Short mmCIF file of C-alpha atoms and ligand atoms in Angstrom, two decimals:
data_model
loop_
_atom_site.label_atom_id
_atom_site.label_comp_id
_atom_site.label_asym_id
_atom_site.label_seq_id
_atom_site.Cartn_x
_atom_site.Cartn_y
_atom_site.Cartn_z
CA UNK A 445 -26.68 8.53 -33.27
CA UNK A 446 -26.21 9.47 -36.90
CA UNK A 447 -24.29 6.40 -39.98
CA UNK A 448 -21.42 9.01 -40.33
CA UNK A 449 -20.98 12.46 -39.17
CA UNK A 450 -19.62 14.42 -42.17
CA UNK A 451 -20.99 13.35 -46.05
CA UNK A 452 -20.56 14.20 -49.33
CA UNK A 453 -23.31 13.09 -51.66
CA UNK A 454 -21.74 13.36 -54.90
CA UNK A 455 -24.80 14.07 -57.39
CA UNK A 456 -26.84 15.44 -54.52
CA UNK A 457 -29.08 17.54 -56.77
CA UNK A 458 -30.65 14.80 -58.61
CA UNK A 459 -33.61 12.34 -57.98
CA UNK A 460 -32.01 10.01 -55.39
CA UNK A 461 -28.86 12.23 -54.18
CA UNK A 462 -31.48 15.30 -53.14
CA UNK A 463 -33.75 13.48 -50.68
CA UNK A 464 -30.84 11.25 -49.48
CA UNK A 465 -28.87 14.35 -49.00
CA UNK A 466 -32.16 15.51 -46.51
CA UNK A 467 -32.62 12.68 -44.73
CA UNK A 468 -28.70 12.69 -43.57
CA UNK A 469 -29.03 15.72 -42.96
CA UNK A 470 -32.21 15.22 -40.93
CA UNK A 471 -30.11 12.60 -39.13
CA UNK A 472 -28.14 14.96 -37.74
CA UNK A 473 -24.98 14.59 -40.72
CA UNK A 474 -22.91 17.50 -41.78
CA UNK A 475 -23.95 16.93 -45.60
CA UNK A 476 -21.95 18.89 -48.45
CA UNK A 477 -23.44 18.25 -51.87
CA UNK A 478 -21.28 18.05 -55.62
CA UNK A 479 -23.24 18.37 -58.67
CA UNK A 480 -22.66 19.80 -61.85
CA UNK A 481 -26.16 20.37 -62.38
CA UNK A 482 -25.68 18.28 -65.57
CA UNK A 483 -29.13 16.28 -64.98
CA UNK A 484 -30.88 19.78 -65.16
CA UNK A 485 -28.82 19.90 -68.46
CA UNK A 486 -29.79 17.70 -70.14
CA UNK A 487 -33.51 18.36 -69.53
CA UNK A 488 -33.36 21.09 -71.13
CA UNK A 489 -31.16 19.30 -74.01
CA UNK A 490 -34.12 16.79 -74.39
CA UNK A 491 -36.85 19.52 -73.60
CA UNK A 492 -38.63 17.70 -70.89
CA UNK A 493 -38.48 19.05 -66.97
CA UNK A 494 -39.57 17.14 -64.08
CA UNK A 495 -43.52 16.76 -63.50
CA UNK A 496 -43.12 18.12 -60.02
CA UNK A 497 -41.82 22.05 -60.07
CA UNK A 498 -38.16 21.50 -58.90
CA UNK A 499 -36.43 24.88 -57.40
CA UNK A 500 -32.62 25.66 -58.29
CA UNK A 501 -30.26 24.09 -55.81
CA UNK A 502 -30.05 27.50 -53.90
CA UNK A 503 -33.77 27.74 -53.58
CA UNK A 504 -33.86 24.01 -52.38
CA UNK A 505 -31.22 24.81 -49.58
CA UNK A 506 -32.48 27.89 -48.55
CA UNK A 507 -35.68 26.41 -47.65
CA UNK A 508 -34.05 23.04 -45.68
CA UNK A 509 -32.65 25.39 -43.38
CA UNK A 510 -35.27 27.74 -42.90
CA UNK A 511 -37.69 24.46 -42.48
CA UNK A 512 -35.27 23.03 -40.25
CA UNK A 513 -32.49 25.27 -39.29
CA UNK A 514 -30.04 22.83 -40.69
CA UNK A 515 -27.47 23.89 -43.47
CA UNK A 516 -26.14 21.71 -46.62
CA UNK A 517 -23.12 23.11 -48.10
CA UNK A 518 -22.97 23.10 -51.94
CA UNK A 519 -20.06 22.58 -54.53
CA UNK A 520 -20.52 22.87 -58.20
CA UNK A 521 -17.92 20.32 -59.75
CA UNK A 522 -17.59 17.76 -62.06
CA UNK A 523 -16.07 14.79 -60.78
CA UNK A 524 -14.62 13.61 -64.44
CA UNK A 525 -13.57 16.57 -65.20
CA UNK A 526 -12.15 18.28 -62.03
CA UNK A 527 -10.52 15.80 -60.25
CA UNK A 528 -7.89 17.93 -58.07
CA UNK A 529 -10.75 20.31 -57.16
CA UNK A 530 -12.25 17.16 -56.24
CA UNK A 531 -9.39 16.07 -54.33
CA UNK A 532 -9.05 19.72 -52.52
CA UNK A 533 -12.27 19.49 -51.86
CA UNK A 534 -12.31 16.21 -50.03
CA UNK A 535 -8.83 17.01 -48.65
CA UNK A 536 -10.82 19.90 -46.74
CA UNK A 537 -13.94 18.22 -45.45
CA UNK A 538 -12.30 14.81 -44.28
CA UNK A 539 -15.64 13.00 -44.74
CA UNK A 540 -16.55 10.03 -42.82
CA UNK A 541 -19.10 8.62 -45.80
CA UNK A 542 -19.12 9.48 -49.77
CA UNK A 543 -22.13 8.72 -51.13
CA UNK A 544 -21.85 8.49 -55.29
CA UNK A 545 -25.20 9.31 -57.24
CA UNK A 546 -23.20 11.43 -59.93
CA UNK A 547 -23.46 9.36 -62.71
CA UNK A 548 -25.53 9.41 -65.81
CA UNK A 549 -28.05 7.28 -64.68
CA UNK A 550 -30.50 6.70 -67.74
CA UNK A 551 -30.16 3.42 -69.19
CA UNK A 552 -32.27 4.50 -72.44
CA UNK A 553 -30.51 7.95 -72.85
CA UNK A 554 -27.31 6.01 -73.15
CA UNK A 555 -29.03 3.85 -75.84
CA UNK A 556 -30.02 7.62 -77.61
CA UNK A 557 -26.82 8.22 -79.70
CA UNK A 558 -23.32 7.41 -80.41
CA UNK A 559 -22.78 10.74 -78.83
CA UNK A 560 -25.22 10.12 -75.36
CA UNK A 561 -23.19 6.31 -74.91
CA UNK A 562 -20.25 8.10 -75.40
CA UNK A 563 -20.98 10.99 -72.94
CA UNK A 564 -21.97 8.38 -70.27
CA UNK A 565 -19.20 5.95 -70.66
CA UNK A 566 -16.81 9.46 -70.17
CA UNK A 567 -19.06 10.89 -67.45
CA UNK A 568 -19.44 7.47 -65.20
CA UNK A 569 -16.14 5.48 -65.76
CA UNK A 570 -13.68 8.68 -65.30
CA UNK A 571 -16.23 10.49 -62.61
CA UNK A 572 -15.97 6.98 -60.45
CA UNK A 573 -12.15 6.20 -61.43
CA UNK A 574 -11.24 9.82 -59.85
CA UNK A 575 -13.42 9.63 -56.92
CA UNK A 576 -11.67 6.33 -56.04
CA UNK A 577 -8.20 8.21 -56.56
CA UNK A 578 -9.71 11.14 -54.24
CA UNK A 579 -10.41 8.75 -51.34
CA UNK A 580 -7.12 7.19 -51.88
CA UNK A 581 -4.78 10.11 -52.40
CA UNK A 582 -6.05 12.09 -49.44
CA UNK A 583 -5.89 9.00 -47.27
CA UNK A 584 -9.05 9.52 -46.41
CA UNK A 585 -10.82 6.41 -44.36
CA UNK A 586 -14.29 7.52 -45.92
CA UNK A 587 -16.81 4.64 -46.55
CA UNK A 588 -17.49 5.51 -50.36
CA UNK A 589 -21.10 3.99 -51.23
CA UNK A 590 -22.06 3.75 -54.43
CA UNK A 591 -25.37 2.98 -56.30
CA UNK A 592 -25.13 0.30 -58.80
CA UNK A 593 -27.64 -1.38 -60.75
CA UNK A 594 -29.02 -4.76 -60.63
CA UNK A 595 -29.15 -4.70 -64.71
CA UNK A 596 -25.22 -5.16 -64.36
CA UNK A 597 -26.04 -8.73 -64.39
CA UNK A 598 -28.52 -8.51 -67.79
CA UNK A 599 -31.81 -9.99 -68.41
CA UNK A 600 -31.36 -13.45 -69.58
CA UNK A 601 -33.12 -15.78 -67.29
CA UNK A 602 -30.68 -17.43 -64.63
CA UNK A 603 -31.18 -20.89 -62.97
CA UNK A 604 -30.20 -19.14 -59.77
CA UNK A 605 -31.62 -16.61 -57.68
CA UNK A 606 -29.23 -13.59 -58.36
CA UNK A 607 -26.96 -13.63 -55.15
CA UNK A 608 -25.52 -10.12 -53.49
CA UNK A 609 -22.86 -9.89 -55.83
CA UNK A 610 -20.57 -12.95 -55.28
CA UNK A 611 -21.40 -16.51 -57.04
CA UNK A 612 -20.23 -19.79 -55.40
CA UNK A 613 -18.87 -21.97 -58.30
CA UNK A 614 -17.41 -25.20 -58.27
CA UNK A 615 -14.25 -25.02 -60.61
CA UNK A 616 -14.12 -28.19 -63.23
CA UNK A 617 -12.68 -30.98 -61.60
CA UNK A 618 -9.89 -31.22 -64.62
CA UNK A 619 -8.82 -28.39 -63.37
CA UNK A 620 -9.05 -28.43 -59.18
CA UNK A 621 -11.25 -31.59 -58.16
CA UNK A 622 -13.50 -30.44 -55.82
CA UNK A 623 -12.36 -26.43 -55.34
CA UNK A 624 -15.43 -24.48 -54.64
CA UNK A 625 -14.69 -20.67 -55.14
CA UNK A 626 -16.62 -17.28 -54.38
CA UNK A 627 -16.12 -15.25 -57.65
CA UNK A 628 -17.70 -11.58 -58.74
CA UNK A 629 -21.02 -12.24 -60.71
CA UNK A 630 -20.51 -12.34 -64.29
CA UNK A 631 -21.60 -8.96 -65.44
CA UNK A 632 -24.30 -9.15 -68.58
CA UNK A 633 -24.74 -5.16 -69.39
CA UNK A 634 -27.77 -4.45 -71.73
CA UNK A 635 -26.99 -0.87 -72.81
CA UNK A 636 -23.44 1.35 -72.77
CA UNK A 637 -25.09 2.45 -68.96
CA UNK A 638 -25.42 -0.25 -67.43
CA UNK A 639 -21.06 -1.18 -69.07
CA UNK A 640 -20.30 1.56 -67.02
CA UNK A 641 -21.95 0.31 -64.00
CA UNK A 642 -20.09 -3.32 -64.66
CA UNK A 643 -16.24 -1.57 -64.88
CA UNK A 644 -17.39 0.63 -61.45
CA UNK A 645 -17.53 -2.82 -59.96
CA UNK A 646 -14.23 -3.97 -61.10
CA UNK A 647 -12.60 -0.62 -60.08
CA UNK A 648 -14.10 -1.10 -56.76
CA UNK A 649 -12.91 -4.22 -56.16
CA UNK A 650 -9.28 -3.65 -57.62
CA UNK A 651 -9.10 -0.19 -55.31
CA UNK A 652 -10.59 -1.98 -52.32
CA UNK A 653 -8.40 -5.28 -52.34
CA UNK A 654 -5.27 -2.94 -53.20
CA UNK A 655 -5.47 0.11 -51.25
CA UNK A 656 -8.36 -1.03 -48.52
CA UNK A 657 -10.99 1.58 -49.39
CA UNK A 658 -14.01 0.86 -47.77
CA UNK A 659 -16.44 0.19 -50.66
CA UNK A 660 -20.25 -0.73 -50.34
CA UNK A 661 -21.49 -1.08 -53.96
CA UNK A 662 -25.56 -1.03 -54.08
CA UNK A 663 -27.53 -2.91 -57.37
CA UNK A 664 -30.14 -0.92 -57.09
CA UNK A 665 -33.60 -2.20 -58.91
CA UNK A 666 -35.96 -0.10 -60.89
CA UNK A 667 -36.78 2.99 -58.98
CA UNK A 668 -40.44 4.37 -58.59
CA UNK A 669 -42.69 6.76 -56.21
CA UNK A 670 -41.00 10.21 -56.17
CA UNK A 671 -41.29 12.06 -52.87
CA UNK A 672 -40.20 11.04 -49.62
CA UNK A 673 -41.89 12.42 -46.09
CA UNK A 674 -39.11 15.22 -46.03
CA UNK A 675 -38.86 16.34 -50.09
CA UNK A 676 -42.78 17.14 -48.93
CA UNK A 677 -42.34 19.10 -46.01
CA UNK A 678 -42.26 22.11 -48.23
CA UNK A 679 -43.24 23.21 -51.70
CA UNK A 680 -39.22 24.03 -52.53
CA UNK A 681 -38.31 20.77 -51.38
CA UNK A 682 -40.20 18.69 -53.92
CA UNK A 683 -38.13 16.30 -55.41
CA UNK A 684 -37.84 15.81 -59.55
CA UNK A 685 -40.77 12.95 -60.87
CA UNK A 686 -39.68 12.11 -64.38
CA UNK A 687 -42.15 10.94 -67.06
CA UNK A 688 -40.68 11.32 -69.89
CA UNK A 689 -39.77 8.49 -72.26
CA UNK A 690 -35.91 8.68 -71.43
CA UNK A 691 -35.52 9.22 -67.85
CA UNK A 692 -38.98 8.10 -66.79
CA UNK A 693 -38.99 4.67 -65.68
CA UNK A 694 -42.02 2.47 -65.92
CA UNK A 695 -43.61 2.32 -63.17
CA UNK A 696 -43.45 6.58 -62.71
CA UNK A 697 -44.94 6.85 -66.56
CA UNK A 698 -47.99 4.13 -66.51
CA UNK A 699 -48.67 6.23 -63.24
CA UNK A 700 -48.04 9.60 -64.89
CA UNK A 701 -50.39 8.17 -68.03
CA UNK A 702 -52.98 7.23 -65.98
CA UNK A 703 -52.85 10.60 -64.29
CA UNK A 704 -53.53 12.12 -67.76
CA UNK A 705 -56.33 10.10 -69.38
CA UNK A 706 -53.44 7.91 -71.62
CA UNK A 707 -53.10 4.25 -71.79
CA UNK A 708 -50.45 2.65 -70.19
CA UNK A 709 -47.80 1.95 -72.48
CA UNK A 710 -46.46 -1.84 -72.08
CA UNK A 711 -43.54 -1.82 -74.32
CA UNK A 712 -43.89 -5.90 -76.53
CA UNK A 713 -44.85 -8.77 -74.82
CA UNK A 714 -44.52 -7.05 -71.17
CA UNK A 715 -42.97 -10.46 -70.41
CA UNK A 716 -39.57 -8.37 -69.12
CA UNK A 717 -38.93 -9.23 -65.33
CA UNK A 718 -37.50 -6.04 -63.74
CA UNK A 719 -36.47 -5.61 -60.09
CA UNK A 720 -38.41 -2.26 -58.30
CA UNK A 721 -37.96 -0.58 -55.01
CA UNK A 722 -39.57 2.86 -54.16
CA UNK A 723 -37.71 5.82 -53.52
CA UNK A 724 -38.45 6.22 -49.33
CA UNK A 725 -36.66 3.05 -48.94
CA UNK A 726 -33.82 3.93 -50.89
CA UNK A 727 -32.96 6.59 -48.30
CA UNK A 728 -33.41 4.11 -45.65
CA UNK A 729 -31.41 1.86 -47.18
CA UNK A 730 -28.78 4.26 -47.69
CA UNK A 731 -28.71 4.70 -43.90
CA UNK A 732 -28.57 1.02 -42.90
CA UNK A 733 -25.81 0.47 -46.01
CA UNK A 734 -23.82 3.74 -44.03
CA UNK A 735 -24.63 1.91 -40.50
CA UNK A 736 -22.93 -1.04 -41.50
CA UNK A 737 -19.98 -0.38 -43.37
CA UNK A 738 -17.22 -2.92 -44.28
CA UNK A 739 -14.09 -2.62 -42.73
CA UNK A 740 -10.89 -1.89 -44.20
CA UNK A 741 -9.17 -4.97 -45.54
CA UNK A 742 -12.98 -6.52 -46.70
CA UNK A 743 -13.69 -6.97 -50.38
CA UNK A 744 -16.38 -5.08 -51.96
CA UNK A 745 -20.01 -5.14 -50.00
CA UNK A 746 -22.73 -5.40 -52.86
CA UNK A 747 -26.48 -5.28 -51.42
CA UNK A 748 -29.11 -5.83 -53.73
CA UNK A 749 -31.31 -2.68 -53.14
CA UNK A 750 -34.99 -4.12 -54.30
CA UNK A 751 -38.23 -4.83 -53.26
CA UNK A 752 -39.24 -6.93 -55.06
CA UNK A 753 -38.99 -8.68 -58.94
CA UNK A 754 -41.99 -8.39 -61.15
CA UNK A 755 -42.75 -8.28 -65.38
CA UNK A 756 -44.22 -5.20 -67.24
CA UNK A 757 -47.76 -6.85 -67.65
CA UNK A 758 -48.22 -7.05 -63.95
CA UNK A 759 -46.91 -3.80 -63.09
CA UNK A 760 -49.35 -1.98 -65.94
CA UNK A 761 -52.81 -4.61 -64.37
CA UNK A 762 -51.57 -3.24 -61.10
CA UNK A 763 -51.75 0.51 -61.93
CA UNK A 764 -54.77 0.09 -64.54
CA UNK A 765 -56.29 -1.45 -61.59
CA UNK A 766 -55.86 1.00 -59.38
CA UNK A 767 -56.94 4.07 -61.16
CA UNK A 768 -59.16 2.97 -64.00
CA UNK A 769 -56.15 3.56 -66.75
CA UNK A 770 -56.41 1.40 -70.25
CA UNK A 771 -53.21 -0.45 -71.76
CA UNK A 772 -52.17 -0.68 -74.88
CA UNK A 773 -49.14 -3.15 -75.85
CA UNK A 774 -47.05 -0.85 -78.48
CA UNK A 775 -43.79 -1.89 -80.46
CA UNK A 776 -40.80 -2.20 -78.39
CA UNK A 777 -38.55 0.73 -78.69
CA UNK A 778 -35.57 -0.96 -77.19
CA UNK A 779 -33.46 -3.97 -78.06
CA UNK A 780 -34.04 -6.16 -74.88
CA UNK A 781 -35.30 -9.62 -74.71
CA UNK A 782 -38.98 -10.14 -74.99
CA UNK A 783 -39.14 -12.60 -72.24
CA UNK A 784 -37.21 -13.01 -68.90
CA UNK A 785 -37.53 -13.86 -65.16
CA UNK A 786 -36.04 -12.71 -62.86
CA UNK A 787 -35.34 -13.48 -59.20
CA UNK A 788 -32.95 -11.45 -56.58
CA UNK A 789 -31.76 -12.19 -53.22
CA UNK A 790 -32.06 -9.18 -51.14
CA UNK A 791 -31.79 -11.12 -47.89
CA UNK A 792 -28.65 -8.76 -46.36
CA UNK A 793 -31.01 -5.45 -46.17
CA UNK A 794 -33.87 -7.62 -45.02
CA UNK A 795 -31.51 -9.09 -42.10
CA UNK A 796 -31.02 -5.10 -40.82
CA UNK A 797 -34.28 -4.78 -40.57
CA UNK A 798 -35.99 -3.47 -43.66
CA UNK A 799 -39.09 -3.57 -44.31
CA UNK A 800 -39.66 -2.44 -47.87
CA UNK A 801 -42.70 -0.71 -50.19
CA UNK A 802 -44.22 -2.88 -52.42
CA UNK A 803 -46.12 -1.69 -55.93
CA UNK A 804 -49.78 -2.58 -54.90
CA UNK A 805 -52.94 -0.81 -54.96
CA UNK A 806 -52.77 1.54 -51.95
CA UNK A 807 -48.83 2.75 -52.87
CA UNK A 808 -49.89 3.68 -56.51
CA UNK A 809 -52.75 5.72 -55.28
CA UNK A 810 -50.84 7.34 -53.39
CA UNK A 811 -48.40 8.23 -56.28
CA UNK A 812 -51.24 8.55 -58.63
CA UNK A 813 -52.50 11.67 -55.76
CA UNK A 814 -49.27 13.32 -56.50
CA UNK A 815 -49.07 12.84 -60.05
CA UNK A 816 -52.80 14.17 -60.39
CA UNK A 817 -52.18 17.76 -58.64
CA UNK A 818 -49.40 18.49 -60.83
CA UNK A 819 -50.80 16.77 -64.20
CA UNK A 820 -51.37 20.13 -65.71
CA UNK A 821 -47.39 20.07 -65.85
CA UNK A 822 -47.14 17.44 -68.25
CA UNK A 823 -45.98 17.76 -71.93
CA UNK A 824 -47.92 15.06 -73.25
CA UNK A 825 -45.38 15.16 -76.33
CA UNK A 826 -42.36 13.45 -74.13
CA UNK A 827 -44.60 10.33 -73.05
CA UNK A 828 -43.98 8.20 -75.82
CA UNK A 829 -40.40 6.99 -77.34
CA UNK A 830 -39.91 8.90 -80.60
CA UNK A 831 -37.12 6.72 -81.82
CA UNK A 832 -35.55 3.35 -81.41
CA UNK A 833 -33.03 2.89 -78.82
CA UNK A 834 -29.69 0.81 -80.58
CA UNK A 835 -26.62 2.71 -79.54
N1 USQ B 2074 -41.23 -0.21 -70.39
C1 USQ B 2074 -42.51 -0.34 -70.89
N2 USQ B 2074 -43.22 0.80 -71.10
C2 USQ B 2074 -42.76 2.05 -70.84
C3 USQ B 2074 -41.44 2.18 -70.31
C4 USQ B 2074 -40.71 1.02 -70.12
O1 USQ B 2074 -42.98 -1.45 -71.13
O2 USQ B 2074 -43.48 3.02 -71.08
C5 USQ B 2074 -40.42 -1.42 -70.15
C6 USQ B 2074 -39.06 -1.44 -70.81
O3 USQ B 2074 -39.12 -1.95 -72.13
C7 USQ B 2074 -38.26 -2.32 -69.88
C8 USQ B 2074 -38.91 -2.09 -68.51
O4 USQ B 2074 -40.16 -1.46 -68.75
O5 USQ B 2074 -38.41 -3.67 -70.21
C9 USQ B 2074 -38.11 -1.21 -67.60
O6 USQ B 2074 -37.82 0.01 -68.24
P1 USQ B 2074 -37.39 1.31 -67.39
O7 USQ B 2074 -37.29 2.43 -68.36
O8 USQ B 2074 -38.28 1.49 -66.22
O9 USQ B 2074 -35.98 0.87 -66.78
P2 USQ B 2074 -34.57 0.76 -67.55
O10 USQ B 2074 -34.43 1.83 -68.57
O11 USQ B 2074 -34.40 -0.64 -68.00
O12 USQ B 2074 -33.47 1.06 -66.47
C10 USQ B 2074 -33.73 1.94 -65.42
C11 USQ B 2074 -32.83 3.14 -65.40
C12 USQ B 2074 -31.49 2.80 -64.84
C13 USQ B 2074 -31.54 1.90 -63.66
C14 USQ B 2074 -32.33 0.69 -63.99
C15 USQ B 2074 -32.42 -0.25 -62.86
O13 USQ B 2074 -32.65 3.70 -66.68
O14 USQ B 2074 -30.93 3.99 -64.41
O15 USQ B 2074 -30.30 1.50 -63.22
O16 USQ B 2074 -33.62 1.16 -64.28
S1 USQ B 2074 -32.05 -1.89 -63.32
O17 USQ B 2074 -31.87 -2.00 -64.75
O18 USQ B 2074 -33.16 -2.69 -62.89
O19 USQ B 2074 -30.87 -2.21 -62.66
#
């Protein structure tokens, strides 16, 4: 039995949309993929490409269903710019499931420029406002699921563990003695991204609570590992690994730098608590999240998507550890704070059965074995930052 029988995977060209796209469709899903392509864009905007040889989206297609004999349909549209094309479009398929990878997704390329913030700010706060307006204007019961990010809530250390979205508070007792209330999370964003993941959440819950779309809203932790067991099934199927210092995130690059002779690069103190999870369980996750949907009428279902919570020194021992790489602790390109912990209740995927990756020796040799046969690839001039990251 497949989560939903007809999905659209908004953004299913990129890292997570393309191998979630494949395993739905695996599943047995009639999957139709939007993209712009923009991710491929901007690549070439910053000069970097993936580590792994990505093939165009027609290439990529071509070989799931000669692999598999399954098809994936294809529509090249922006979702801020086009929304009644989006709207036609969804007003054609009647999907059962929307899944929503199509935003910008870099927290440091939003930190790049006035003119990158102000591209993502356009790009994920209109792209999510008119998918929402799609859903609703076709009347379309689709279960939109969307992939947040657990850095909505910030890195300043909380007293708390950081709860799936909704914090119990006790309201002052000048005001209502006693009243305990369930409120949304306070939102803490670090960078113009992670603002736009913040007002997704408040547009979720004001379009779920007024017009009873079925919203599941994922904060998603640091993602690492690149393939999963379908993206390798074939040599057009490989999915993007990103290095570079803008889209790579850290876990990818210490591997990618010990694949290449470099030391790791821990960025200050490497005191930063982050939340991980790997890339195979996102698309399992993604499956459970579409198993168990809310129903209409239910406020917004966050699920912390993570693994686990860990700091930037013990990430960097882990990998050095594993395949012999230095470290060297550099000037920190990024206004963040220098210290934080960092804990995260991810008890709801846990309860449906998940059993998740963690970053230890045996999982980053295994990363490390795909980042060493395509090392040759790498442009050793993207690894490091080359400016500061303010915007
Ligand atoms: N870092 C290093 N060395 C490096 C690269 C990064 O020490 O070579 C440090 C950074 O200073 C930071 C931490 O590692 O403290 C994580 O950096 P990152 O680049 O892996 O992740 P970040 O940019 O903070 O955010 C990324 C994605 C964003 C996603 C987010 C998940 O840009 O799309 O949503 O991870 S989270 O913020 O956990 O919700």
């Amino acid at each position: 039995m497949f989560a939903a029988e007809r999905i659209v995977v908004v953004g299913g060209d990129g890292f997570c949309g393309w191998p979630t796209a494949l395993d739905q469709s695996a599943r047995g899903a009639d999957v139709l993929i939007i993209d712009d392509f923009s991710r491929r864009k901007i690549d070439a905007e910053l000069g970097t490409s993936s580590l792994t040889p990505i093939t165009s989206i027609a290439e990529r297609v071509a070989a799931w269903q000669s692999t598999t004999g399954r098809s994936i349909r294809v529509t090249e549209l922006d979702i801020s710019t086009s929304a009644d094309w989006l709207e036609s479009v969804l007003s054609d398929f009647r999907p059962d499931a929307v899944l929503h990878f199509g935003e910008q997704r870099s927290a440091p390329y939003s930190m790049l420029s006035a003119e990158t913030s102000r591209y993502t700010f356009r790009r994920n706060t209109i792209g999510t406002y008119n998918l929402l307006t799609a859903i609703k204007n076709t009347a379309s019961d689709a279960h939109l699921v969307h992939i947040g990010s657990i850095g909505v809530y910030g890195y300043s250390t909380k007293p708390w563990t950081m709860p799936e979205g909704y914090l119990r508070v006790t309201v002052p007792a000048s005001v209502a003695p006693n009243d305990i209330h369930e409120i949304m999370h306070p939102f803490e964003p670090v960078s113009s991204y992670h603002l736009t993941k913040s007002m997704d959440a408040q547009m979720f819950e004001f379009y779920a609570r007024t017009f009873g779309l079925r919203i599941t809203d994922l904060h998603q932790g640091i993602v690492w590992g690149s393939q999963t067991v379908l993206t390798i099934g074939a040599p057009a199927l490989v999915n993007r690994f990103d290095y570079d210092a803008i889209y790579g995130t850290v876990v990818n690059r210490f591997i990618l730098q010990a694949a290449v002779g470099q030391d790791l690069t821990v960025y200050g103190t490497g005191e930063q608590t982050r939340a991980f999870i790997h890339i195979a369980d996102i698309v399992e996750c993604i499956d459970l999240a579409l198993r168990n949907s809310p129903r209409r009428g239910d406020r917004v279902l966050v699920r912390n998507q993570v693994s686990e919570s860990m700091c930037v020194a013990d990430v960097a021992k882990i990998v050095a550890d594993a395949t012999g790489a230095g470290i060297s602790c550099v000037d920190n390109p990024r206004i963040e704070n220098t210290s934080n912990s960092l804990r995260v209740d991810a008890d709801s995927y846990r309860a449906l059965g998940l059993v998740a990756r963690t970053i230890g020796p045996e999982t980053v040799r295994d990363e490390h074995r795909i980042a060493a046969q395509f090392a040759h690839r790498a442009d050793r001039d993207v690894i490091l930052p080359k400016s500061a990251l303010r915007s």
